[in-house]
PDB file of C-alpha atoms in Angstrom:
ATOM      1  CA  MET A 284     -13.424   9.242  -9.132  1.00 90.00           C
ATOM      2  CA  LYS A 285     -11.381   8.828  -5.937  1.00 96.00           C
ATOM      3  CA  GLN A 286     -12.018   6.272  -3.260  1.00 98.00           C
ATOM      4  CA  LEU A 287     -12.453   6.177   0.510  1.00 96.00           C
ATOM      5  CA  PHE A 288      -8.806   5.399   2.722  1.00 95.00           C
ATOM      6  CA  GLU A 289     -10.498   2.349   4.653  1.00 94.00           C
ATOM      7  CA  ASN A 290     -10.115  -1.956   2.632  1.00 96.00           C
ATOM      8  CA  ALA A 291     -12.625  -1.790   0.096  1.00 97.00           C
ATOM      9  CA  GLY A 292     -11.503   1.788  -1.093  1.00 97.00           C
ATOM     10  CA  VAL A 293      -7.403   0.528  -1.300  1.00 96.00           C
ATOM     11  CA  ALA A 294      -8.369  -2.655  -2.699  1.00 97.00           C
ATOM     12  CA  HIS A 295     -10.726  -1.098  -5.602  1.00 98.00           C
ATOM     13  CA  VAL A 296      -7.302   1.525  -6.327  1.00 98.00           C
ATOM     14  CA  GLN A 297      -5.195  -1.961  -6.595  1.00 97.00           C
ATOM     15  CA  TRP A 298      -7.658  -3.804  -9.257  1.00 97.00           C
ATOM     16  CA  GLN A 299      -7.459  -0.756 -10.809  1.00 97.00           C
ATOM     17  CA  VAL A 300      -3.490  -0.189 -11.346  1.00 97.00           C
ATOM     18  CA  LEU A 301      -2.993  -3.943 -11.863  1.00 96.00           C
ATOM     19  CA  SER A 302      -4.935  -4.290 -14.009  1.00 97.00           C
ATOM     20  CA  LEU A 303      -3.589  -1.911 -16.561  1.00 97.00           C
ATOM     21  CA  PRO A 304      -1.768  -2.764 -19.211  1.00 97.00           C
ATOM     22  CA  MET A 305       1.720  -3.515 -18.417  1.00 95.00           C
ATOM     23  CA  GLU A 306       2.807   0.391 -19.816  1.00 97.00           C
ATOM     24  CA  GLU A 307       0.841   1.811 -17.981  1.00 98.00           C
ATOM     25  CA  ARG A 308       0.992   0.315 -14.281  1.00 97.00           C
ATOM     26  CA  VAL A 309       5.054   0.900 -14.755  1.00 97.00           C
ATOM     27  CA  ALA A 310       3.990   4.756 -15.035  1.00 98.00           C
ATOM     28  CA  GLU A 311       1.752   4.608 -12.470  1.00 98.00           C
ATOM     29  CA  ILE A 312       4.136   2.925 -10.118  1.00 98.00           C
ATOM     30  CA  GLN A 313       6.539   5.685 -11.161  1.00 98.00           C
ATOM     31  CA  LYS A 314       4.286   7.827 -10.039  1.00 98.00           C
ATOM     32  CA  ILE A 315       4.328   6.392  -6.433  1.00 98.00           C
ATOM     33  CA  ARG A 316       7.639   6.269  -6.180  1.00 97.00           C
ATOM     34  CA  THR A 317       8.405   9.803  -7.155  1.00 97.00           C
ATOM     35  CA  ASP A 318       5.957  11.582  -4.948  1.00 97.00           C
ATOM     36  CA  PHE A 319       4.012   9.403  -3.075  1.00 97.00           C
ATOM     37  CA  THR A 320       1.988  11.814  -0.956  1.00 97.00           C
ATOM     38  CA  MET A 321       0.605  13.224  -4.214  1.00 98.00           C
ATOM     39  CA  TRP A 322       0.376   9.562  -5.597  1.00 98.00           C
ATOM     40  CA  MET A 323      -2.375   9.447  -2.816  1.00 97.00           C
ATOM     41  CA  LEU A 324      -4.459  12.648  -2.405  1.00 98.00           C
ATOM     42  CA  SER A 325      -5.117  11.709  -6.461  1.00 98.00           C
ATOM     43  CA  LYS A 326      -6.346   8.386  -5.496  1.00 98.00           C
ATOM     44  CA  PHE A 327      -8.037   8.909  -2.209  1.00 98.00           C
ATOM     45  CA  SER A 328     -10.029  10.738  -0.641  1.00 97.00           C
ATOM     46  CA  LEU A 329      -8.616  12.261   2.464  1.00 95.00           C
ATOM     47  CA  ASN A 330     -10.515  13.181   5.645  1.00 94.00           C
ATOM     48  CA  ALA A 331      -8.610  15.995   7.428  1.00 93.00           C
ATOM     49  CA  ASN A 332      -7.098  13.379  10.179  1.00 91.00           C
ATOM     50  CA  GLN A 333      -5.711  11.283   6.985  1.00 93.00           C
ATOM     51  CA  LEU A 334      -4.384  14.529   5.090  1.00 94.00           C
ATOM     52  CA  ARG A 335      -2.393  15.505   8.868  1.00 92.00           C
ATOM     53  CA  GLN A 336      -1.238  11.678   9.483  1.00 90.00           C
ATOM     54  CA  LEU A 337       0.070  11.845   5.695  1.00 92.00           C
ATOM     55  CA  SER A 338       2.101  15.069   6.029  1.00 93.00           C
ATOM     56  CA  GLU A 339       3.553  13.961   9.582  1.00 92.00           C
ATOM     57  CA  MET A 340       4.438  10.630   8.156  1.00 91.00           C
ATOM     58  CA  SER A 341       8.137  10.858   8.833  1.00 93.00           C
ATOM     59  CA  GLU A 342       9.975  10.497   5.071  1.00 95.00           C
ATOM     60  CA  ALA A 343      11.889   7.507   5.656  1.00 94.00           C
ATOM     61  CA  LEU A 344       8.901   5.632   6.733  1.00 92.00           C
ATOM     62  CA  ARG A 345       6.424   7.041   3.332  1.00 94.00           C
ATOM     63  CA  ASN A 346       9.611   6.347   1.145  1.00 95.00           C
ATOM     64  CA  GLU A 347       9.727   2.490   2.505  1.00 93.00           C
ATOM     65  CA  ILE A 348       5.878   1.978   2.203  1.00 93.00           C
ATOM     66  CA  ALA A 349       5.749   3.345  -1.615  1.00 96.00           C
ATOM     67  CA  GLU A 350       8.674   1.219  -2.224  1.00 94.00           C
ATOM     68  CA  GLY A 351       6.855  -1.688  -0.663  1.00 93.00           C
ATOM     69  CA  ILE A 352       3.424  -0.903  -2.834  1.00 94.00           C
ATOM     70  CA  ALA A 353       5.767  -0.520  -6.095  1.00 95.00           C
ATOM     71  CA  ASP A 354       7.842  -3.270  -6.061  1.00 92.00           C
ATOM     72  CA  SER A 355       4.682  -5.783  -5.327  1.00 92.00           C
ATOM     73  CA  TRP A 356       2.889  -4.072  -7.690  1.00 94.00           C
ATOM     74  CA  GLU A 357       5.931  -4.402 -10.306  1.00 92.00           C
ATOM     75  CA  GLU A 358       5.514  -7.858  -9.683  1.00 89.00           C
ATOM     76  CA  GLY A 359       1.865  -8.150 -10.313  1.00 90.00           C
ATOM     77  CA  VAL A 360       1.411  -8.874  -6.424  1.00 90.00           C
ATOM     78  CA  LEU A 361      -1.555  -7.295  -4.597  1.00 92.00           C
ATOM     79  CA  VAL A 362      -0.894  -5.356  -1.287  1.00 92.00           C
ATOM     80  CA  ASN A 363      -2.096  -7.582   2.012  1.00 93.00           C
ATOM     81  CA  PHE A 364      -4.048  -4.167   3.151  1.00 93.00           C
ATOM     82  CA  ASN A 365      -6.069  -4.255   6.716  1.00 92.00           C
ATOM     83  CA  LYS A 366      -6.807  -0.848   8.193  1.00 93.00           C
ATOM     84  CA  ASP A 367      -9.379  -1.016  11.506  1.00 90.00           C
ATOM     85  CA  GLU A 368     -12.664   0.169  10.706  1.00 81.00           C
ATOM     86  CA  GLY A 369     -14.326   2.895  12.482  1.00 68.00           C
ATOM     87  CA  ASP A 370     -14.335   7.195  11.820  1.00 59.00           C
ATOM     88  CA  ASP A 371     -11.356   8.596  11.253  1.00 55.00           C
ATOM     89  CA  GLU A 372     -13.250  11.963  12.036  1.00 56.00           C
ATOM     90  CA  ASP A 373     -13.485  10.499  16.101  1.00 58.00           C
ATOM     91  CA  GLU A 374     -10.279   8.634  16.212  1.00 54.00           C
ATOM     92  CA  ASP A 375      -8.998  10.939  18.549  1.00 55.00           C
ATOM     93  CA  ASP A 376     -11.467   8.860  21.234  1.00 56.00           C
ATOM     94  CA  ARG A 377     -10.095   5.648  19.706  1.00 57.00           C
ATOM     95  CA  GLY A 378      -6.512   5.168  21.161  1.00 60.00           C
ATOM     96  CA  ALA A 379      -3.261   5.255  18.986  1.00 70.00           C
ATOM     97  CA  LYS A 380      -2.972   4.592  15.690  1.00 75.00           C
ATOM     98  CA  GLU A 381       0.037   2.263  14.819  1.00 84.00           C
ATOM     99  CA  ILE A 382       1.213   1.472  11.322  1.00 81.00           C
ATOM    100  CA  ILE A 383       2.304  -1.954  10.914  1.00 82.00           C
ATOM    101  CA  PHE A 384       4.441  -2.148   7.386  1.00 81.00           C
ATOM    102  CA  GLU A 385       6.362  -5.470   6.737  1.00 82.00           C
ATOM    103  CA  LYS A 386       7.897  -6.286   3.738  1.00 83.00           C
ATOM    104  CA  ARG A 387       9.325  -9.801   2.948  1.00 82.00           C
ATOM    105  CA  GLY A 388      10.817 -10.856   0.197  1.00 73.00           C
ATOM    106  CA  GLY A 389      12.447 -14.926  -1.328  1.00 66.00           C
ATOM    107  CA  LYS A 390      12.364 -17.269  -3.443  1.00 60.00           C
ATOM    108  CA  SER A 391      10.791 -19.912  -5.053  1.00 61.00           C
ATOM    109  CA  ALA A 392      10.945 -22.606  -7.379  1.00 60.00           C
ATOM    110  CA  LEU A 393       8.742 -24.762  -9.397  1.00 59.00           C
ATOM    111  CA  LEU A 394       9.439 -28.541  -9.090  1.00 60.00           C
ATOM    112  CA  ASN A 395       9.788 -30.984 -11.851  1.00 62.00           C
ATOM    113  CA  HIS A 396       9.807 -27.748 -14.085  1.00 62.00           C
ATOM    114  CA  PRO A 397      12.162 -27.664 -17.382  1.00 63.00           C
ATOM    115  CA  ASP A 398      13.064 -24.062 -15.734  1.00 65.00           C
ATOM    116  CA  ASP A 399      13.778 -24.521 -12.572  1.00 64.00           C
ATOM    117  CA  LYS A 400      15.002 -21.656 -12.024  1.00 64.00           C
ATOM    118  CA  PRO A 401      14.227 -20.041  -8.356  1.00 61.00           C
ATOM    119  CA  LEU A 402      11.787 -16.920  -8.986  1.00 61.00           C
ATOM    120  CA  SER A 403      11.866 -14.123  -6.356  1.00 63.00           C
ATOM    121  CA  THR A 404       8.747 -13.333  -4.754  1.00 68.00           C
ATOM    122  CA  ILE A 405       8.161 -10.347  -2.583  1.00 72.00           C
ATOM    123  CA  ALA A 406       4.982 -10.218   0.461  1.00 83.00           C
ATOM    124  CA  VAL A 407       4.161  -5.647   1.641  1.00 86.00           C
ATOM    125  CA  SER A 408       1.468  -6.064   4.543  1.00 83.00           C
ATOM    126  CA  ILE A 409       0.591  -2.913   5.800  1.00 83.00           C
ATOM    127  CA  TRP A 410      -1.944  -3.342   9.127  1.00 87.00           C
ATOM    128  CA  ILE A 411      -3.244   0.429  10.547  1.00 85.00           C
ATOM    129  CA  ARG A 412      -4.567  -0.127  13.809  1.00 85.00           C
ATOM    130  CA  TYR A 413      -5.584   2.044  17.138  1.00 79.00           C
ATOM    131  CA  ARG A 414      -4.447   0.766  20.638  1.00 75.00           C
ATOM    132  CA  ASP A 415      -5.813   1.750  23.533  1.00 66.00           C
ATOM    133  CA  LEU A 416      -4.184   4.233  25.739  1.00 55.00           C
TER     134      LEU A 416
END
């Protein structure tokens, strides 16, 4: 069943993907990398404005978001997703929409642990917000 593209719907899809056996998760992640738009359409029930925004998004941004999500889920880490609540159908009255995307990488290590090699970590955040004009 397709989810609404809002906080609870995205959380549900993340839970579904991260709960998959590794082989199935890898296949799902490959779909994200191969055709992010088609993957979004298969998982979310998007309204007319959301469909328009997805199609008008630059290919560079779409690819960056797809890679960030895929990289995060490969590591078994949730994407920090927050979308300002409200009716997307009435968004023309809500001001400009911004997509704030951030991907950070780093290293972590366990202290006093026999396997003290640094571990790669990734943190991906997506915030969709409205601002007054």
